[in-house]
Short mmCIF file of C-alpha atoms in Angstrom, two decimals:
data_model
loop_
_atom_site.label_atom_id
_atom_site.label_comp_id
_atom_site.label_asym_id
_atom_site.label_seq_id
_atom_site.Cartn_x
_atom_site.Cartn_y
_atom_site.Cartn_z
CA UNK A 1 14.16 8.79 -22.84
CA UNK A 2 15.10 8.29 -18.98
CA UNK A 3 14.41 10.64 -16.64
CA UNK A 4 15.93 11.16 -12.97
CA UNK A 5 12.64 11.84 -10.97
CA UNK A 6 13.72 13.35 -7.22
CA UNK A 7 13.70 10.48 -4.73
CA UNK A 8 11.40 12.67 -2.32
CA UNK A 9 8.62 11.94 -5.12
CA UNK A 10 8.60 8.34 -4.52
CA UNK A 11 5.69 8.27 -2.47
CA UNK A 12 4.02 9.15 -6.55
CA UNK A 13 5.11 6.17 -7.75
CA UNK A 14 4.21 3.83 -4.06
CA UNK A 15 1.62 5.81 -2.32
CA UNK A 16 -1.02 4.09 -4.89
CA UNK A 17 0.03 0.43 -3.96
CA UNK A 18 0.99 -1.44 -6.89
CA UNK A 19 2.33 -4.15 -7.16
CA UNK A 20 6.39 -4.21 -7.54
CA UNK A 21 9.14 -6.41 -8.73
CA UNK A 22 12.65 -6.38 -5.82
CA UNK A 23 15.41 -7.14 -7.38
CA UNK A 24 18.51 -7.87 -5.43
CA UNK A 25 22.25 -8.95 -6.46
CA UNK A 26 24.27 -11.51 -4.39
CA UNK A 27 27.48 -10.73 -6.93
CA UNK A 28 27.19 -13.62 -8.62
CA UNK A 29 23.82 -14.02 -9.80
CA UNK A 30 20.52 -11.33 -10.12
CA UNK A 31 17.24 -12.18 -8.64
CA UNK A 32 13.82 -10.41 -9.10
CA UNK A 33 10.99 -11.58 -6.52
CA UNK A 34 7.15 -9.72 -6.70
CA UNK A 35 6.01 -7.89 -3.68
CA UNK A 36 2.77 -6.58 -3.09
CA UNK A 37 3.11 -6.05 1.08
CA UNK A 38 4.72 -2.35 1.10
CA UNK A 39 3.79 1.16 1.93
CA UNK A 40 5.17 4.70 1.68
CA UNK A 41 6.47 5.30 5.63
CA UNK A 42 7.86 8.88 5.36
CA UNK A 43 7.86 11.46 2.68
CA UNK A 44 11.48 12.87 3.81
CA UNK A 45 13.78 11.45 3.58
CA UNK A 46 12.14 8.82 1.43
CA UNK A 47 11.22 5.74 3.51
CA UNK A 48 9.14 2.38 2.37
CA UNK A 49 8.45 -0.04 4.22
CA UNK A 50 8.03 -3.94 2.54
CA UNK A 51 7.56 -7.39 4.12
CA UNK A 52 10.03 -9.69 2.99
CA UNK A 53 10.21 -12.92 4.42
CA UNK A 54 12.82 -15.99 4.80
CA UNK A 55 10.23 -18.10 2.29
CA UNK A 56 11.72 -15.22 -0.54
CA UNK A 57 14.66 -16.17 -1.75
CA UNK A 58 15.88 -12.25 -2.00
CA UNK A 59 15.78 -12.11 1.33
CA UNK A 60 19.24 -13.83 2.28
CA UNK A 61 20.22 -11.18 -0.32
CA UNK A 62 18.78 -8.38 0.79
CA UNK A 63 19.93 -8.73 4.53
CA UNK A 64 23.62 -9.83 3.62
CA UNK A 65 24.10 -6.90 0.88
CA UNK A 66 21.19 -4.13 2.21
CA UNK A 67 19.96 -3.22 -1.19
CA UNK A 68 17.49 -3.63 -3.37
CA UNK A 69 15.83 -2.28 -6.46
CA UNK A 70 11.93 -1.63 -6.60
CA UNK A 71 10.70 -1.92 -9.87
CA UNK A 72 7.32 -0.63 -10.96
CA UNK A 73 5.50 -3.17 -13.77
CA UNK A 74 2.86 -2.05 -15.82
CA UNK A 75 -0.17 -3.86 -17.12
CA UNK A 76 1.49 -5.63 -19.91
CA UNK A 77 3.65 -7.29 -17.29
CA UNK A 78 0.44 -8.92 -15.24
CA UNK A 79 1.19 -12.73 -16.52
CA UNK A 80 5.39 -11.94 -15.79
CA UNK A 81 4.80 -10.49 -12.23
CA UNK A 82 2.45 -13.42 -11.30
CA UNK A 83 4.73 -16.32 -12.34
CA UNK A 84 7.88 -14.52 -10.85
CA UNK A 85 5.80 -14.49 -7.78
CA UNK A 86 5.12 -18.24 -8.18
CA UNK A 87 8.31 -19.79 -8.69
CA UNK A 88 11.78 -19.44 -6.50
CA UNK A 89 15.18 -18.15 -7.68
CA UNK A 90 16.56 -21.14 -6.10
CA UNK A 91 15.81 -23.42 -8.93
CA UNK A 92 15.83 -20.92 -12.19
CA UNK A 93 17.75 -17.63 -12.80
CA UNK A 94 14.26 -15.49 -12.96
CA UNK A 95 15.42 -12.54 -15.16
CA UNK A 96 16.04 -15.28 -18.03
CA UNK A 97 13.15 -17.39 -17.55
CA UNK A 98 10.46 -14.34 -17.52
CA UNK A 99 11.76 -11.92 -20.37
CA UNK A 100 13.16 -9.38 -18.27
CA UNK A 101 16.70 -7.33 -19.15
CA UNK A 102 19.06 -6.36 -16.11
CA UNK A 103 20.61 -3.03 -16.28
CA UNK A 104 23.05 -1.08 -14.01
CA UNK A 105 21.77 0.61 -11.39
CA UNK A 106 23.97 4.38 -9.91
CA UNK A 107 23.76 3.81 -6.27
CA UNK A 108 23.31 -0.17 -5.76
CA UNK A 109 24.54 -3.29 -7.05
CA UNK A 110 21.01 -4.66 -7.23
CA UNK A 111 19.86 -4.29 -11.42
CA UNK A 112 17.57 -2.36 -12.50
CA UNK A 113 14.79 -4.14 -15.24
CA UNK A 114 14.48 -2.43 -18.55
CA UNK A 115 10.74 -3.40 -18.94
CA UNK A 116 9.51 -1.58 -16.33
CA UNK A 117 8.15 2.10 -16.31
CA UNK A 118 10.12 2.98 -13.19
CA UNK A 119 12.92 1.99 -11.08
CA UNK A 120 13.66 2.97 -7.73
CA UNK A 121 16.91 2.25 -5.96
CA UNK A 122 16.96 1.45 -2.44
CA UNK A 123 19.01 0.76 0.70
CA UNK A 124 18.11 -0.74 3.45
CA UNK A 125 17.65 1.98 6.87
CA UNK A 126 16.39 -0.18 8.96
CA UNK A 127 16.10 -3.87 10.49
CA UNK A 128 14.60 -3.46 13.53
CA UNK A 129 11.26 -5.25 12.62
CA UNK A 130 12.73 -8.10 10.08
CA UNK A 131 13.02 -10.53 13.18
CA UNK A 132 9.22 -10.16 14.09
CA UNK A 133 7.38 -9.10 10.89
CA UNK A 134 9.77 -9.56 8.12
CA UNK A 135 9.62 -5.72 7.84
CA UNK A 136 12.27 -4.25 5.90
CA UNK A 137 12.77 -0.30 6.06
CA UNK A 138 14.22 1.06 2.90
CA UNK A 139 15.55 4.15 1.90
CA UNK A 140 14.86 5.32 -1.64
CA UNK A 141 18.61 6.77 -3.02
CA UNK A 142 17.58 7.09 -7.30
CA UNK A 143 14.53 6.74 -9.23
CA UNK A 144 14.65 5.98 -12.98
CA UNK A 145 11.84 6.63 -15.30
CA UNK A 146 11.59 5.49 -18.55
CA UNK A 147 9.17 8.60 -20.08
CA UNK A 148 8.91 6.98 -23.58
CA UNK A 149 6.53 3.90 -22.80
CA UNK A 150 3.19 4.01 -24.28
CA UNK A 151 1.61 1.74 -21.83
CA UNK A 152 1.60 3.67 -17.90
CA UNK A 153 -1.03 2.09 -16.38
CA UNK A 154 0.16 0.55 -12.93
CA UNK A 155 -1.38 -2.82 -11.49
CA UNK A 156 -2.53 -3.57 -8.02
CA UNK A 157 -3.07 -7.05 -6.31
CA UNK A 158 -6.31 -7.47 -4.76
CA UNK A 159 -5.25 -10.83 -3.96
CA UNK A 160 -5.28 -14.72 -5.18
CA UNK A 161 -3.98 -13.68 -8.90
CA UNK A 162 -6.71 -10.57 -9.40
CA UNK A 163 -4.82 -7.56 -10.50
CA UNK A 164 -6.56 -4.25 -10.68
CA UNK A 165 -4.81 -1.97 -13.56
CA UNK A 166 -4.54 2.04 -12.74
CA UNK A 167 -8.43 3.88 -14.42
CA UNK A 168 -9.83 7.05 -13.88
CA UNK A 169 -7.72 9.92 -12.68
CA UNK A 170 -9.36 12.21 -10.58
CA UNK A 171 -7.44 15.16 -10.00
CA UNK A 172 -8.50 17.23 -6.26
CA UNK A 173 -5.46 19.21 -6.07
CA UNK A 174 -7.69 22.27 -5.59
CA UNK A 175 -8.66 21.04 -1.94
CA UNK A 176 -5.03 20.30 -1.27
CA UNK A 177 -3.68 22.42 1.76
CA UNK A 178 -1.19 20.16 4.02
CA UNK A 179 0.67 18.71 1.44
CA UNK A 180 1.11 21.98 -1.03
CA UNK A 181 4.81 22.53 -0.12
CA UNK A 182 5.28 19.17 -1.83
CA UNK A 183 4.11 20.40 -5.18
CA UNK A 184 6.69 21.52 -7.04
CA UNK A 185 6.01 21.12 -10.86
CA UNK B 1 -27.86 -6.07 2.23
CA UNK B 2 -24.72 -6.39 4.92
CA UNK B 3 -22.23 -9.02 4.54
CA UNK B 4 -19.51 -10.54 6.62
CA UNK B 5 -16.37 -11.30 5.07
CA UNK B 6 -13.35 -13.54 6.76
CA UNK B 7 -11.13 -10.73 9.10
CA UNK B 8 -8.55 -13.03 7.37
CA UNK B 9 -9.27 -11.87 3.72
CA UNK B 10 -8.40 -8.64 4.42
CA UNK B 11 -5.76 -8.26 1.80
CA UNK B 12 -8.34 -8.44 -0.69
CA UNK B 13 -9.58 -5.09 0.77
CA UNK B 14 -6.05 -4.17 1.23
CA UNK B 15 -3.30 -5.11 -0.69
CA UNK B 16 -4.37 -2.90 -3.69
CA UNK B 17 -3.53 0.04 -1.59
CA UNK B 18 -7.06 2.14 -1.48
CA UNK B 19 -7.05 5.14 0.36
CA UNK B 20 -8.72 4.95 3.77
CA UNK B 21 -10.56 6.44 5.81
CA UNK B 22 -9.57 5.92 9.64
CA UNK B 23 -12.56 6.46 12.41
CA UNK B 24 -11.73 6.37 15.80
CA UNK B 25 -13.71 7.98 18.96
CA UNK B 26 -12.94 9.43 22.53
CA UNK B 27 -16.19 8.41 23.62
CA UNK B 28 -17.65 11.96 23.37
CA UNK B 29 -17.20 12.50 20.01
CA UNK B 30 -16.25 10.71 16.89
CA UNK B 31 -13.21 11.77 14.27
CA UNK B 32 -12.78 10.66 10.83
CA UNK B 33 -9.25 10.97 8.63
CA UNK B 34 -8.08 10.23 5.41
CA UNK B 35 -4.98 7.89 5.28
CA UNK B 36 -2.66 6.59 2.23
CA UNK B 37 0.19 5.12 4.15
CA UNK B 38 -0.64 1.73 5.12
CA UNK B 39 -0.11 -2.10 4.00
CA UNK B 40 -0.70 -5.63 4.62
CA UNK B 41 1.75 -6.63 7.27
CA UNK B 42 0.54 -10.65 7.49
CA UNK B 43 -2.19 -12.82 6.24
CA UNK B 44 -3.22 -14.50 9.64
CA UNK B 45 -3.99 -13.32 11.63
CA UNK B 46 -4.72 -10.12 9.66
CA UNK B 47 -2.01 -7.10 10.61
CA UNK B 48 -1.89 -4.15 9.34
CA UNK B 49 0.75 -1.59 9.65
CA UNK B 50 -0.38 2.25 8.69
CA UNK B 51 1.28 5.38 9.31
CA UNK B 52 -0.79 7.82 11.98
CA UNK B 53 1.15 10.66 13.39
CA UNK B 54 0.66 13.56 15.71
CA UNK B 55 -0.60 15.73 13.52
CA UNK B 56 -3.46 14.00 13.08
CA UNK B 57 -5.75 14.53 15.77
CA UNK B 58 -6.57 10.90 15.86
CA UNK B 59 -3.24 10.06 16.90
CA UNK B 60 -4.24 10.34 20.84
CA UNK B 61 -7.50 8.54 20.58
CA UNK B 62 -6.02 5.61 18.90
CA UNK B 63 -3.02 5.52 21.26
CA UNK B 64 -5.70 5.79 24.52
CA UNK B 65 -8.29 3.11 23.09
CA UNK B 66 -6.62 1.33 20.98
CA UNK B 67 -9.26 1.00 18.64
CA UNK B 68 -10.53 2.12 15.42
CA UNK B 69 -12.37 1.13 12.01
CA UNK B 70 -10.45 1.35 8.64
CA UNK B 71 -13.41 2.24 5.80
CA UNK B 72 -12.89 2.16 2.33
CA UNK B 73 -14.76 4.31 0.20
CA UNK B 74 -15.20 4.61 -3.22
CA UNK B 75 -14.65 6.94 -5.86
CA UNK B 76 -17.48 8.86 -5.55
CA UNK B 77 -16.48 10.12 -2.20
CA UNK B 78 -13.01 10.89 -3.60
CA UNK B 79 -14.00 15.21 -3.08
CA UNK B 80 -14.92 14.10 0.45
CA UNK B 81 -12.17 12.15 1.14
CA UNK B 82 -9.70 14.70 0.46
CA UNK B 83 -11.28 17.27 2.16
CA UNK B 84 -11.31 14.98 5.11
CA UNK B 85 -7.53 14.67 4.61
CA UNK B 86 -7.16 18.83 4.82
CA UNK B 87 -9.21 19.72 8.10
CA UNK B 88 -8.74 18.73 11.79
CA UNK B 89 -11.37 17.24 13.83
CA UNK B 90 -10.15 19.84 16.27
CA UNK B 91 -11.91 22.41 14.72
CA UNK B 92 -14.87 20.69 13.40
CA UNK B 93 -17.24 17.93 13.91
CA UNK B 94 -15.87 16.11 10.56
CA UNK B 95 -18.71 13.16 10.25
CA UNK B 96 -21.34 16.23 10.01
CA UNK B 97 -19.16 18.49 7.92
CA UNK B 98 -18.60 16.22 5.26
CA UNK B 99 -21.76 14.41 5.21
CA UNK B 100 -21.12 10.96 6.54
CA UNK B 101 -23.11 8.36 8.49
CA UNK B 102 -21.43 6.96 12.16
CA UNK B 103 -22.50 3.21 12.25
CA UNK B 104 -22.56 1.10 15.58
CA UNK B 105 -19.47 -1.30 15.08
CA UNK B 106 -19.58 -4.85 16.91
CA UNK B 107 -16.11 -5.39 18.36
CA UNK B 108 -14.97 -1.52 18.78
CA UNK B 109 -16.58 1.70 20.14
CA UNK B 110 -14.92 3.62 16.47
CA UNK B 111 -17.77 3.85 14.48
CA UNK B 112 -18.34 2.41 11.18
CA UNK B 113 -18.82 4.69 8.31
CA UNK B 114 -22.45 3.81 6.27
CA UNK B 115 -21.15 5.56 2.87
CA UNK B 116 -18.66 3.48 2.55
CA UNK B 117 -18.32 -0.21 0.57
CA UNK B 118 -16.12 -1.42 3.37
CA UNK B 119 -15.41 -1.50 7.12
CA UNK B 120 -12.74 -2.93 8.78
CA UNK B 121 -12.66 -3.19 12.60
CA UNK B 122 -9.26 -3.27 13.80
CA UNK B 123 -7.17 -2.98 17.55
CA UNK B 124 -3.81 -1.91 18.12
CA UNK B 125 -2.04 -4.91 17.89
CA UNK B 126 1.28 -3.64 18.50
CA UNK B 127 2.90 0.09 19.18
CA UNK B 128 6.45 -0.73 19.13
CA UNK B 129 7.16 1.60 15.77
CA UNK B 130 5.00 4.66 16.85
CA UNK B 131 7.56 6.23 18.56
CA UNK B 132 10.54 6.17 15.90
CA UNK B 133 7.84 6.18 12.40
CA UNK B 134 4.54 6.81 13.93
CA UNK B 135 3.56 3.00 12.84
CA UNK B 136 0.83 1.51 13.93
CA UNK B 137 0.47 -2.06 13.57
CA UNK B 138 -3.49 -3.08 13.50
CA UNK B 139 -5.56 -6.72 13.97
CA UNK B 140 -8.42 -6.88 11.93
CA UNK B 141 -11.20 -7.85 13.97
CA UNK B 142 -14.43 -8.41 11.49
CA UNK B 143 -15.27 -6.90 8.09
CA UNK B 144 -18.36 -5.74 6.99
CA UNK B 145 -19.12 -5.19 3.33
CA UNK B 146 -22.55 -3.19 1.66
CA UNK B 147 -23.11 -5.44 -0.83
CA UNK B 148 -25.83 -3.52 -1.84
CA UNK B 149 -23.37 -0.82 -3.75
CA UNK B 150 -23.28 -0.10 -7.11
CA UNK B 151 -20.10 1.84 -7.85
CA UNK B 152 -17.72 -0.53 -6.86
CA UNK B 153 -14.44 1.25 -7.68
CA UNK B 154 -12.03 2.30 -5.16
CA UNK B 155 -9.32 4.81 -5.39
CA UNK B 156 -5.64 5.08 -5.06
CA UNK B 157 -3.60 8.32 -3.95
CA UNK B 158 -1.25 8.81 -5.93
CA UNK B 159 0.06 11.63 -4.24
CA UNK B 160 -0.74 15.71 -4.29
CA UNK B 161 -4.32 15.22 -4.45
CA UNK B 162 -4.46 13.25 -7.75
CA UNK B 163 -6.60 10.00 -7.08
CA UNK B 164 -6.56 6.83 -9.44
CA UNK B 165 -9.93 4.49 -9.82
CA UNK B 166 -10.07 1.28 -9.89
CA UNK B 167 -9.77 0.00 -13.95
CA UNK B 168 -10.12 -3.44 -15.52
CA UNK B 169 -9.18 -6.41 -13.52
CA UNK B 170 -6.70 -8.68 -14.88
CA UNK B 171 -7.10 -12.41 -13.23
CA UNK B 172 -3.92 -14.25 -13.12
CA UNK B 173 -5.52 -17.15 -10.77
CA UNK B 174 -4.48 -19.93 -13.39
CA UNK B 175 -0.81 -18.78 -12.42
CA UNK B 176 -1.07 -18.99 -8.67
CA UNK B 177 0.34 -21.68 -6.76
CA UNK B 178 1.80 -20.10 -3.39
CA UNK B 179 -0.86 -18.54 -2.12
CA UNK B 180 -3.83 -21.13 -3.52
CA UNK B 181 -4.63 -22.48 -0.13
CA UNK B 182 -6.20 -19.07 1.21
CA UNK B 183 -8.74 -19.37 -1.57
CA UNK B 184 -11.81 -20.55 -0.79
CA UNK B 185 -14.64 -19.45 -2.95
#
């Protein structure tokens, strides 16, 4: 039931701000951090930008091996996502502790997690703003979708533990002109 | 029925990832856009890093005053919001068009936007990224809130003119620990 979604769509899956998951793999051991400080920067290629900062212990990772996985939780995750976010892969192997299954990513060493509704594999493009921001540029290189779970709605952090699940779609494609060459299906 | 909120809890306005409306203003005329890629950059002070290029025609204004207001609207302005998003305020006078309200702002000449739950006065903070991405990274200056609303949702792009409202909230609080020091009420 997975399904290869283009990596130019990404900004469907990030342009709404939910809250994600980062995984990242030193070779030894997998960690999985929550991130809720990232933004679509370019449709083409796929850039996101993310702060991740020397208090995360991904980030070590994520500079020495320059790839990550962005995982997309849904609702049923809420409790997971905020204790991952609350404790440190220093002290506990995270994927263990919280539930969640590693699998093999294509394009990255970092896993992917089974539980989530989408997985999006990244590289890192560009540095440039770590040192003063903790910005990290990524490139998205493969997104995963798992099309068979029931449960789709995405959550977003309004802050201090209050997550905001995905409601009402309201669908103004009709006053769309910019952005139409993007539509494809 | 105006409140002040904290520039510092700006994530809570934020970090969800609403779609915004940016104001800005030459000092002849005021422009309005619509804008989806932008995140929290830092707690404190408050920095914001969005994504305004040079197709928008707000792209010179912000880069000569270095100023503009960042108002959130909710989902009953989603038709409005789009349509925003598909015009240029070289053609048209878009606060008149599309039937908004320019409000005197306190600490920048951009003008606030009276239909919407939120505004957000902000300077450029820093323009080091606008050349290579067309980042802008923004200081929150003071917030003001209409308390006095009654639809409360806001709404999420989620790309290609599809829009997602705010559902139910999901508080996680009992699980914070990191961030339990910027809660104070």
């Amino acid at each position: 039931m997975y399904q290869e979604l283009d990596p130019a769509k990404a900004y469907r899956l990030l342009e709404s701000g939910p809250v994600l998951l980062v995984t990242t793999s030193d070779g030894e051991r997998h960690n999985v951090m929550t991130m809720g400080f990232h933004m679509m920067l370019q449709h083409e290629p796929p850039l996101v930008a993310c702060v991740i900062g020397p208090w995360d212990h991904s980030f070590d990772t994520l500079q020495a091996t320059g790839e990550c996985v962005l995982a997309v939780p849904t609702v049923d995750l809420a409790e997971q996502v905020t204790k991952i976010g609350n404790c440190s892969g220093v002290d506990v192997d995270k994927f263990a502790v919280h539930g969640l299954t590693a699998q093999r990513a294509k394009t990255v060493a970092a896993p992917l997690i089974r539980e989530c509704i989408a997985n999006l594999e990244c590289r890192v493009a560009d540095e440039a703003m770590v040192e003063r921001y903790n910005m990290f540029i990524l490139e998205v290189t493969r997104i995963r979708i798992d099309g068979a779970r029931a449960e789709r709605r995405l959550i977003h952090h309004a802050g201090d533990g209050v997550f905001i699940a995905d409601g009402e779609a309201v669908d103004m494609g009709r006053h769309m002109k910019r952005w139409r060459y993007l539509m494809d299906d």
